[in-house]
Coordinates of C-alpha atoms and ligand atoms in Angstrom, one line a residue:
M1 CA -19.6 -0.4 1.3
L2 CA -17.4 -3.4 1.8
I3 CA -13.7 -2.6 2.4
T4 CA -11.2 -5.4 2.6
G5 CA -7.9 -5.2 4.5
G6 CA -9.1 -2.3 6.7
C7 CA -6.7 -3.3 9.5
G8 CA -3.8 -2.6 7.2
F9 CA -2.1 0.7 6.4
I10 CA -3.9 2.2 3.4
A11 CA -7.4 0.9 4.0
K12 CA -7.3 2.0 7.7
N13 CA -6.4 5.5 6.5
F14 CA -9.1 5.3 3.9
I15 CA -11.8 4.3 6.5
R16 CA -10.7 7.2 8.7
F17 CA -10.8 9.5 5.6
L18 CA -14.3 8.4 4.7
R19 CA -15.5 8.9 8.2
S20 CA -14.7 12.5 7.9
E21 CA -15.5 13.0 4.2
R22 CA -18.7 10.8 3.9
P23 CA -19.8 10.4 7.6
G24 CA -23.2 8.8 6.7
W25 CA -21.8 5.9 4.7
R26 CA -22.1 2.4 6.2
L27 CA -18.9 0.5 6.1
V28 CA -18.1 -3.2 6.6
N29 CA -14.4 -4.1 7.0
V30 CA -13.3 -7.7 6.3
D31 CA -9.8 -8.4 7.5
A32 CA -8.0 -11.7 8.5
L33 CA -5.7 -9.8 10.9
T34 CA -2.5 -11.3 9.5
Y35 CA 0.8 -10.1 10.9
A36 CA 0.2 -6.8 9.0
G37 CA -3.2 -6.0 10.5
T38 CA -4.1 -4.2 13.7
V39 CA -7.5 -2.9 14.9
A40 CA -6.0 0.2 16.6
G41 CA -7.1 3.3 14.9
L42 CA -10.3 1.9 13.5
P43 CA -13.7 3.3 14.5
D44 CA -15.7 1.5 17.2
E45 CA -18.5 -0.8 16.2
S46 CA -21.6 1.2 15.3
P47 CA -24.5 1.3 12.9
T48 CA -22.1 2.8 10.3
F49 CA -19.0 0.6 11.0
H50 CA -18.8 -3.1 11.3
M51 CA -15.7 -5.3 11.4
V52 CA -15.6 -8.9 10.3
R53 CA -12.5 -10.9 11.2
G54 CA -12.3 -13.2 8.2
D55 CA -10.3 -14.3 5.2
I56 CA -11.1 -13.1 1.7
R57 CA -10.4 -16.6 0.4
D58 CA -13.3 -17.9 2.4
K59 CA -16.4 -17.8 0.2
S60 CA -18.9 -17.9 3.0
V61 CA -17.3 -15.1 4.9
V62 CA -17.3 -12.9 1.8
L63 CA -20.8 -13.8 0.7
D64 CA -22.1 -12.9 4.1
A65 CA -20.3 -9.6 4.3
I66 CA -21.0 -8.5 0.7
S67 CA -24.8 -8.8 0.7
G68 CA -26.5 -5.4 0.4
C69 CA -23.3 -3.5 -0.4
D70 CA -23.3 -0.8 -3.1
A71 CA -19.6 -0.9 -3.6
L72 CA -16.5 -2.9 -2.8
I73 CA -13.0 -1.5 -2.4
H74 CA -10.4 -4.2 -2.3
F75 CA -7.2 -3.5 -0.4
A76 CA -6.4 -6.7 1.4
A77 CA -3.2 -8.3 0.2
E78 CA 0.2 -9.6 1.1
T79 CA 2.3 -6.5 0.3
H80 CA 5.9 -6.8 1.3
V81 CA 8.4 -7.5 -1.6
D82 CA 11.0 -9.0 0.7
R83 CA 8.5 -11.5 2.1
S84 CA 7.5 -12.4 -1.4
I85 CA 11.1 -13.2 -2.1
A86 CA 11.4 -15.4 1.0
S87 CA 8.2 -17.3 0.0
S88 CA 5.6 -16.5 -2.7
A89 CA 2.9 -19.0 -1.7
E90 CA 0.7 -16.6 0.4
F91 CA 1.1 -13.9 -2.2
V92 CA -0.4 -16.1 -4.9
S93 CA -3.0 -17.5 -2.6
T94 CA -4.3 -14.3 -1.0
N95 CA -3.7 -11.9 -3.9
V96 CA -4.8 -14.0 -6.8
M97 CA -7.2 -16.6 -5.3
G98 CA -8.6 -14.0 -2.8
L99 CA -9.5 -11.6 -5.6
Q100 CA -11.2 -14.4 -7.6
V101 CA -13.4 -15.2 -4.6
L102 CA -14.3 -11.5 -4.2
L103 CA -15.0 -11.1 -7.9
D104 CA -17.3 -14.1 -8.1
A105 CA -19.1 -13.1 -4.9
A106 CA -19.6 -9.5 -6.2
M107 CA -20.9 -10.8 -9.5
H108 CA -23.2 -13.3 -7.7
V109 CA -24.9 -10.6 -5.6
G110 CA -24.6 -7.9 -8.2
V111 CA -22.4 -5.3 -6.4
P112 CA -22.6 -2.2 -8.6
V113 CA -19.0 -1.1 -8.4
F114 CA -15.8 -3.0 -7.7
T115 CA -12.7 -0.8 -7.1
H116 CA -9.4 -2.5 -6.8
I117 CA -6.1 -1.1 -5.4
S118 CA -3.1 -2.0 -7.5
T119 CA 0.4 -0.7 -7.6
D120 CA 3.0 0.8 -10.0
E121 CA 5.2 -2.2 -9.3
V122 CA 3.2 -4.1 -12.0
Y123 CA 5.1 -2.0 -14.6
G124 CA 8.5 -3.3 -13.6
S125 CA 11.5 -1.1 -13.3
L126 CA 12.6 2.2 -15.1
A127 CA 16.1 3.2 -16.1
E128 CA 17.4 6.6 -14.9
H129 CA 16.1 8.7 -17.9
D130 CA 13.0 6.7 -19.0
E131 CA 9.7 8.5 -19.2
P132 CA 7.3 7.7 -16.3
W133 CA 4.8 5.0 -17.0
A134 CA 1.3 5.8 -18.4
E135 CA -1.6 3.4 -17.9
S136 CA -0.9 1.9 -21.4
A137 CA 2.6 0.8 -20.5
P138 CA 3.1 -3.0 -20.7
L139 CA 3.1 -5.0 -17.5
A140 CA 6.5 -6.3 -16.7
P141 CA 6.5 -7.3 -13.0
R142 CA 9.9 -8.5 -11.5
S143 CA 9.2 -9.6 -7.9
P144 CA 6.7 -12.3 -6.9
Y145 CA 4.7 -9.6 -5.1
A146 CA 4.5 -7.5 -8.3
A147 CA 3.7 -10.6 -10.4
S148 CA 0.8 -11.4 -8.1
K149 CA -0.5 -7.8 -8.4
A150 CA -0.2 -8.0 -12.2
A151 CA -2.1 -11.2 -12.2
Q152 CA -4.8 -9.4 -10.1
D153 CA -5.0 -6.6 -12.7
H154 CA -5.5 -9.1 -15.5
L155 CA -8.1 -11.1 -13.7
L156 CA -10.0 -8.0 -12.6
L157 CA -10.2 -6.5 -16.1
S158 CA -11.2 -9.9 -17.6
Y159 CA -14.4 -9.6 -15.5
F160 CA -15.1 -6.2 -17.2
H161 CA -14.6 -7.6 -20.7
T162 CA -16.2 -11.0 -20.2
H163 CA -19.0 -10.3 -17.7
G164 CA -19.5 -6.6 -18.1
M165 CA -18.8 -5.9 -14.4
D166 CA -18.1 -2.3 -13.4
V167 CA -14.5 -2.8 -12.2
R168 CA -12.0 0.1 -11.8
L169 CA -8.4 0.1 -10.6
T170 CA -5.8 2.4 -9.2
R171 CA -2.1 1.9 -9.7
C172 CA -0.4 3.9 -7.0
T173 CA 3.2 4.7 -6.1
N174 CA 4.9 4.2 -2.7
N175 CA 2.7 5.4 0.1
Y176 CA 3.9 6.7 3.5
G177 CA 2.0 8.0 6.5
P178 CA 0.4 6.9 9.8
F179 CA -0.2 3.2 10.6
Q180 CA 2.2 1.8 8.1
F181 CA 3.7 -1.5 9.3
P182 CA 7.3 -0.9 10.4
E183 CA 8.8 -3.3 7.8
K184 CA 8.5 -0.7 4.9
L185 CA 11.3 1.8 4.3
V186 CA 9.8 4.9 5.9
P187 CA 8.4 3.5 9.1
L188 CA 11.3 1.1 9.5
T189 CA 13.7 4.0 9.3
I190 CA 11.8 6.1 11.8
T191 CA 11.2 3.3 14.4
N192 CA 14.8 2.1 14.1
A193 CA 16.2 5.6 14.4
L194 CA 14.0 6.3 17.5
R195 CA 15.5 3.2 19.1
S196 CA 19.1 4.0 17.9
K197 CA 19.1 0.8 15.8
S198 CA 20.9 0.7 12.4
I199 CA 19.0 1.4 9.2
P200 CA 19.7 -1.1 6.5
L201 CA 19.9 0.4 3.0
Y202 CA 19.9 -2.1 0.2
G203 CA 22.7 -2.0 -2.4
D204 CA 23.9 1.6 -3.2
G205 CA 20.7 3.2 -1.8
L206 CA 20.2 5.1 -5.0
Q207 CA 17.0 3.4 -6.1
R208 CA 14.2 5.9 -6.7
R209 CA 10.6 5.8 -5.8
D210 CA 7.7 8.3 -6.5
W211 CA 6.4 9.0 -2.9
I212 CA 2.8 9.9 -2.0
H213 CA 1.2 10.7 1.4
V214 CA -1.5 8.1 2.1
E215 CA -4.2 10.8 2.4
D216 CA -3.6 11.8 -1.1
H217 CA -4.0 8.2 -2.2
C218 CA -7.2 8.1 -0.2
S219 CA -8.6 11.2 -1.9
A220 CA -7.8 9.7 -5.3
I221 CA -9.6 6.4 -4.5
L222 CA -12.7 8.3 -3.5
R223 CA -12.6 10.2 -6.8
V224 CA -12.3 6.9 -8.7
L225 CA -15.3 5.6 -6.8
E226 CA -17.4 8.7 -7.4
V227 CA -16.4 9.9 -10.9
G228 CA -14.2 7.1 -12.3
R229 CA -15.4 4.9 -15.2
A230 CA -15.9 1.2 -15.5
G231 CA -13.0 -0.8 -16.9
E232 CA -10.5 2.1 -16.4
I233 CA -7.1 2.1 -14.9
Y234 CA -5.9 5.2 -13.0
N235 CA -2.2 5.8 -12.2
I236 CA -1.9 7.7 -8.9
G237 CA 1.4 9.4 -8.2
T238 CA 2.9 12.8 -7.2
G239 CA 5.9 13.0 -9.6
V240 CA 8.0 13.5 -6.5
E241 CA 10.9 11.1 -6.9
R242 CA 13.4 10.6 -4.2
R243 CA 16.4 8.2 -3.8
N244 CA 16.1 5.8 -0.8
R245 CA 19.3 7.2 0.6
D246 CA 17.8 10.8 0.5
V247 CA 14.5 9.6 2.1
V248 CA 16.5 8.0 5.0
K249 CA 18.7 11.1 5.4
S250 CA 15.6 13.4 5.5
I251 CA 14.1 11.3 8.2
L252 CA 17.3 11.3 10.2
G253 CA 17.5 15.1 9.8
L254 CA 13.9 15.5 11.1
L255 CA 14.9 13.5 14.1
G256 CA 18.1 15.5 14.6
L257 CA 20.3 12.5 14.0
D258 CA 23.3 12.1 11.8
E259 CA 23.9 9.4 9.2
H260 CA 26.0 7.0 11.3
L261 CA 23.0 4.7 11.8
I262 CA 22.9 3.9 8.0
T263 CA 24.3 0.5 7.2
Y264 CA 24.6 -0.6 3.5
I265 CA 23.7 -4.2 3.1
P266 CA 23.6 -6.5 0.1
D267 CA 21.0 -5.6 -2.4
R268 CA 17.5 -7.1 -2.6
P269 CA 17.4 -9.8 -5.3
G270 CA 15.9 -8.4 -8.5
H271 CA 15.6 -4.9 -6.9
D272 CA 13.6 -2.5 -9.1
R273 CA 15.7 0.5 -9.7
R274 CA 13.1 3.2 -10.3
Y275 CA 9.4 3.7 -10.2
A276 CA 7.7 6.8 -11.7
L277 CA 4.2 7.4 -12.8
D278 CA 2.5 9.7 -15.3
S279 CA -0.8 10.4 -13.5
S280 CA -2.2 13.0 -15.9
K281 CA -5.2 10.8 -16.6
A282 CA -6.3 10.9 -12.9
R283 CA -5.6 14.7 -12.8
H284 CA -7.7 15.4 -15.9
E285 CA -10.4 12.8 -15.7
L286 CA -11.0 12.7 -12.0
G287 CA -10.0 16.3 -11.2
W288 CA -7.6 14.9 -8.6
S289 CA -4.3 16.3 -7.5
P290 CA -2.1 15.6 -4.4
S291 CA -2.3 18.2 -1.7
R292 CA 0.7 17.2 0.5
S293 CA 4.3 18.2 -0.3
F294 CA 6.8 15.4 0.5
E295 CA 8.6 17.5 3.0
S296 CA 5.5 18.4 5.1
G297 CA 4.0 14.9 4.7
L298 CA 7.2 13.3 5.9
E299 CA 7.5 15.7 8.8
D300 CA 3.9 14.9 9.9
T301 CA 4.7 11.2 9.6
V302 CA 7.8 11.4 11.7
K303 CA 5.8 13.3 14.3
W304 CA 3.1 10.7 14.2
Y305 CA 5.5 7.8 14.9
R306 CA 7.2 9.8 17.6
Q307 CA 3.8 10.1 19.4
S308 CA 2.5 6.6 18.6
E309 CA 5.0 4.3 20.2
N310 CA 2.0 2.6 21.9
W311 CA 1.0 1.4 18.4
W312 CA 4.3 0.3 16.9
A313 CA 6.3 -0.8 20.0
P314 CA 4.0 -3.9 20.6
I315 CA 4.4 -4.8 17.0
L316 CA 8.1 -4.7 17.2
A317 CA 8.1 -6.6 20.4
G318 CA 6.2 -9.5 18.8
K319 CA 6.9 -11.9 16.0
Y320 CA 7.8 -9.3 13.5
Q321 CA 11.1 -8.6 15.3
E322 CA 12.1 -12.2 14.8
Y323 CA 11.4 -12.0 11.1
Y324 CA 13.3 -8.8 10.8
D325 CA 16.3 -10.1 12.7
A326 CA 16.4 -13.3 10.5
Q327 CA 16.1 -11.2 7.3
Y328 CA 18.9 -8.9 8.4
R329 CA 21.2 -11.7 9.4
H330 CA 20.5 -13.5 6.2
R331 CA 21.9 -10.6 4.2
Ligands
NAD401 P1 -0.8 -3.9 4.5 O1 0.2 -5.0 4.4 O2 -0.5 -2.7 5.4 O3 -2.2 -4.4 5.0 C1 -2.8 -5.6 4.4 C2 -4.1 -5.9 5.1 O4 -4.7 -7.0 4.5 C3 -3.8 -6.4 6.6 O5 -4.7 -5.8 7.5 C4 -4.0 -7.9 6.5 O6 -4.5 -8.4 7.8 C5 -5.1 -8.0 5.4 N1 -5.0 -9.3 4.8 C6 -4.0 -10.0 4.3 N2 -4.4 -11.2 3.8 C7 -5.7 -11.3 4.0 C8 -6.7 -12.2 3.7 N3 -6.3 -13.4 3.1 N4 -7.9 -12.0 4.0 C9 -8.3 -10.8 4.6 N5 -7.4 -9.9 4.9 C10 -6.1 -10.1 4.6 O7 -1.1 -3.3 3.0 P2 -1.1 -1.8 2.5 O8 0.2 -1.3 2.3 O9 -2.2 -1.1 3.2 O10 -1.7 -2.1 1.0 C11 -3.0 -2.2 0.7 C12 -3.2 -2.4 -0.8 O11 -2.6 -1.3 -1.5 C13 -2.5 -3.7 -1.3 O12 -3.4 -4.2 -2.3 C14 -1.3 -3.2 -2.0 O13 -0.8 -4.0 -3.0 C15 -1.7 -1.8 -2.5 N6 -0.6 -0.8 -2.6 C16 0.2 -0.5 -1.5 C17 1.1 0.5 -1.7 C18 2.0 0.9 -0.5 O14 2.9 1.8 -0.7 N7 1.8 0.4 0.7 C19 1.3 1.2 -2.9 C20 0.4 0.9 -4.0 C21 -0.5 -0.1 -3.8
TYD402 P1 9.6 -0.8 0.5 O1 9.2 0.1 1.6 O2 9.8 -2.3 0.9 O3 8.6 -0.7 -0.7 P2 8.8 -1.3 -2.2 O4 9.8 -2.3 -2.3 O5 7.4 -1.8 -2.4 O6 9.1 -0.1 -3.1 O7 11.0 -0.4 0.0 C1 11.2 0.9 -0.6 C2 12.6 1.0 -1.1 O8 13.5 1.0 0.0 C3 13.0 -0.1 -2.0 O9 13.8 0.3 -3.0 C4 13.7 -1.1 -1.1 C5 14.4 -0.1 -0.1 N1 14.6 -0.6 1.3 C6 15.9 -0.5 1.9 O10 16.8 0.0 1.3 N2 16.0 -0.9 3.1 C7 15.0 -1.5 3.9 O11 15.2 -1.9 5.0 C8 13.7 -1.6 3.2 C9 12.5 -2.2 3.9 C10 13.5 -1.1 1.9

């Protein structure tokens, strides 16, 4: 199986999940090791795991890696909304052009199943009392990141309708868990709090997200691969909505800290107010349901970051810190 973006947060967790759930499967990971990728936590090279450092936009890299694969799961992407606001070029290039290279290569060699990892952000933003989105909701992305993901979804499904390829896609809510790059809300809050640094909350901090532990996303992806259907979209969410301010307060509580570290800063431009998903299709068709409560998942995540400073401290000591300081000053 070809996995793209395995040095990033979700795909790395997925590789680790597959190693325990399907230990005999042979996996190839293609990752360019951008700022968001690290090899720590991946299995060693072996007959069942091979890592290729390469860019998904590079046709020859992809054609080499894909030959002989029975399935492809596409995770690699530019993923941070704030970075897409600062500059959208890499988002269009990696997310849209990269997918096109992968689809053509998969069609060329006849890969039987192409599973793509999308996001609820393609649906846009909900108001306080709106119903959660079903898969039939219109796409209305509002950030350059979300727009590039919506473009991916359209391109992917066009290969089903036009070329008859077996493509499937998941649209998942906000993930949290081990190995998430410390620019996203949960790991940023934990790593800042552990260093007594302030925690920036955008706007009023009352934006809501539907939170899922990454392992529950991984189990859903495996169900999509094993029992999902060609051309289908599956929303993956827990229905557990939390306000950003409450997520941050919960983390501070788990660390035994009070709220004085929270700093309210000017809002993210075009900030989506609320995401919520109706994932009854995945529950009924795939027999999937999440197994982690938000409280226990968050507690485990905080514990993991406390014990894994050797993973995140070097990241924060590198280029990322410069970017973060610039962003923060900018606001
Ligand atoms: P991430 O930013 O942690 O990791 C992305 C990985 O892709 C990195 O290892 C990076 O090196 C690699 N990559 C980037 N550009 C590449 C290129 N051109 N060629 C090869 N590799 C490249 O991302 P993540 O949070 O794990 O997200 C994975 C996927 O899941 C993305 O498609 C994202 O849109 C989607 N998703 C994420 C979330 C979330 O909450 N994190 C929710 C729903 C969907
Ligand atoms: P993020 O983790 O960037 O994910 P996404 O934008 O894809 O949902 O942000 C989650 C929420 O937290 C989002 O509403 C923006 C907000 N946020 C902050 O308030 N402060 C921060 O420093 C970050 C990174 C995010």
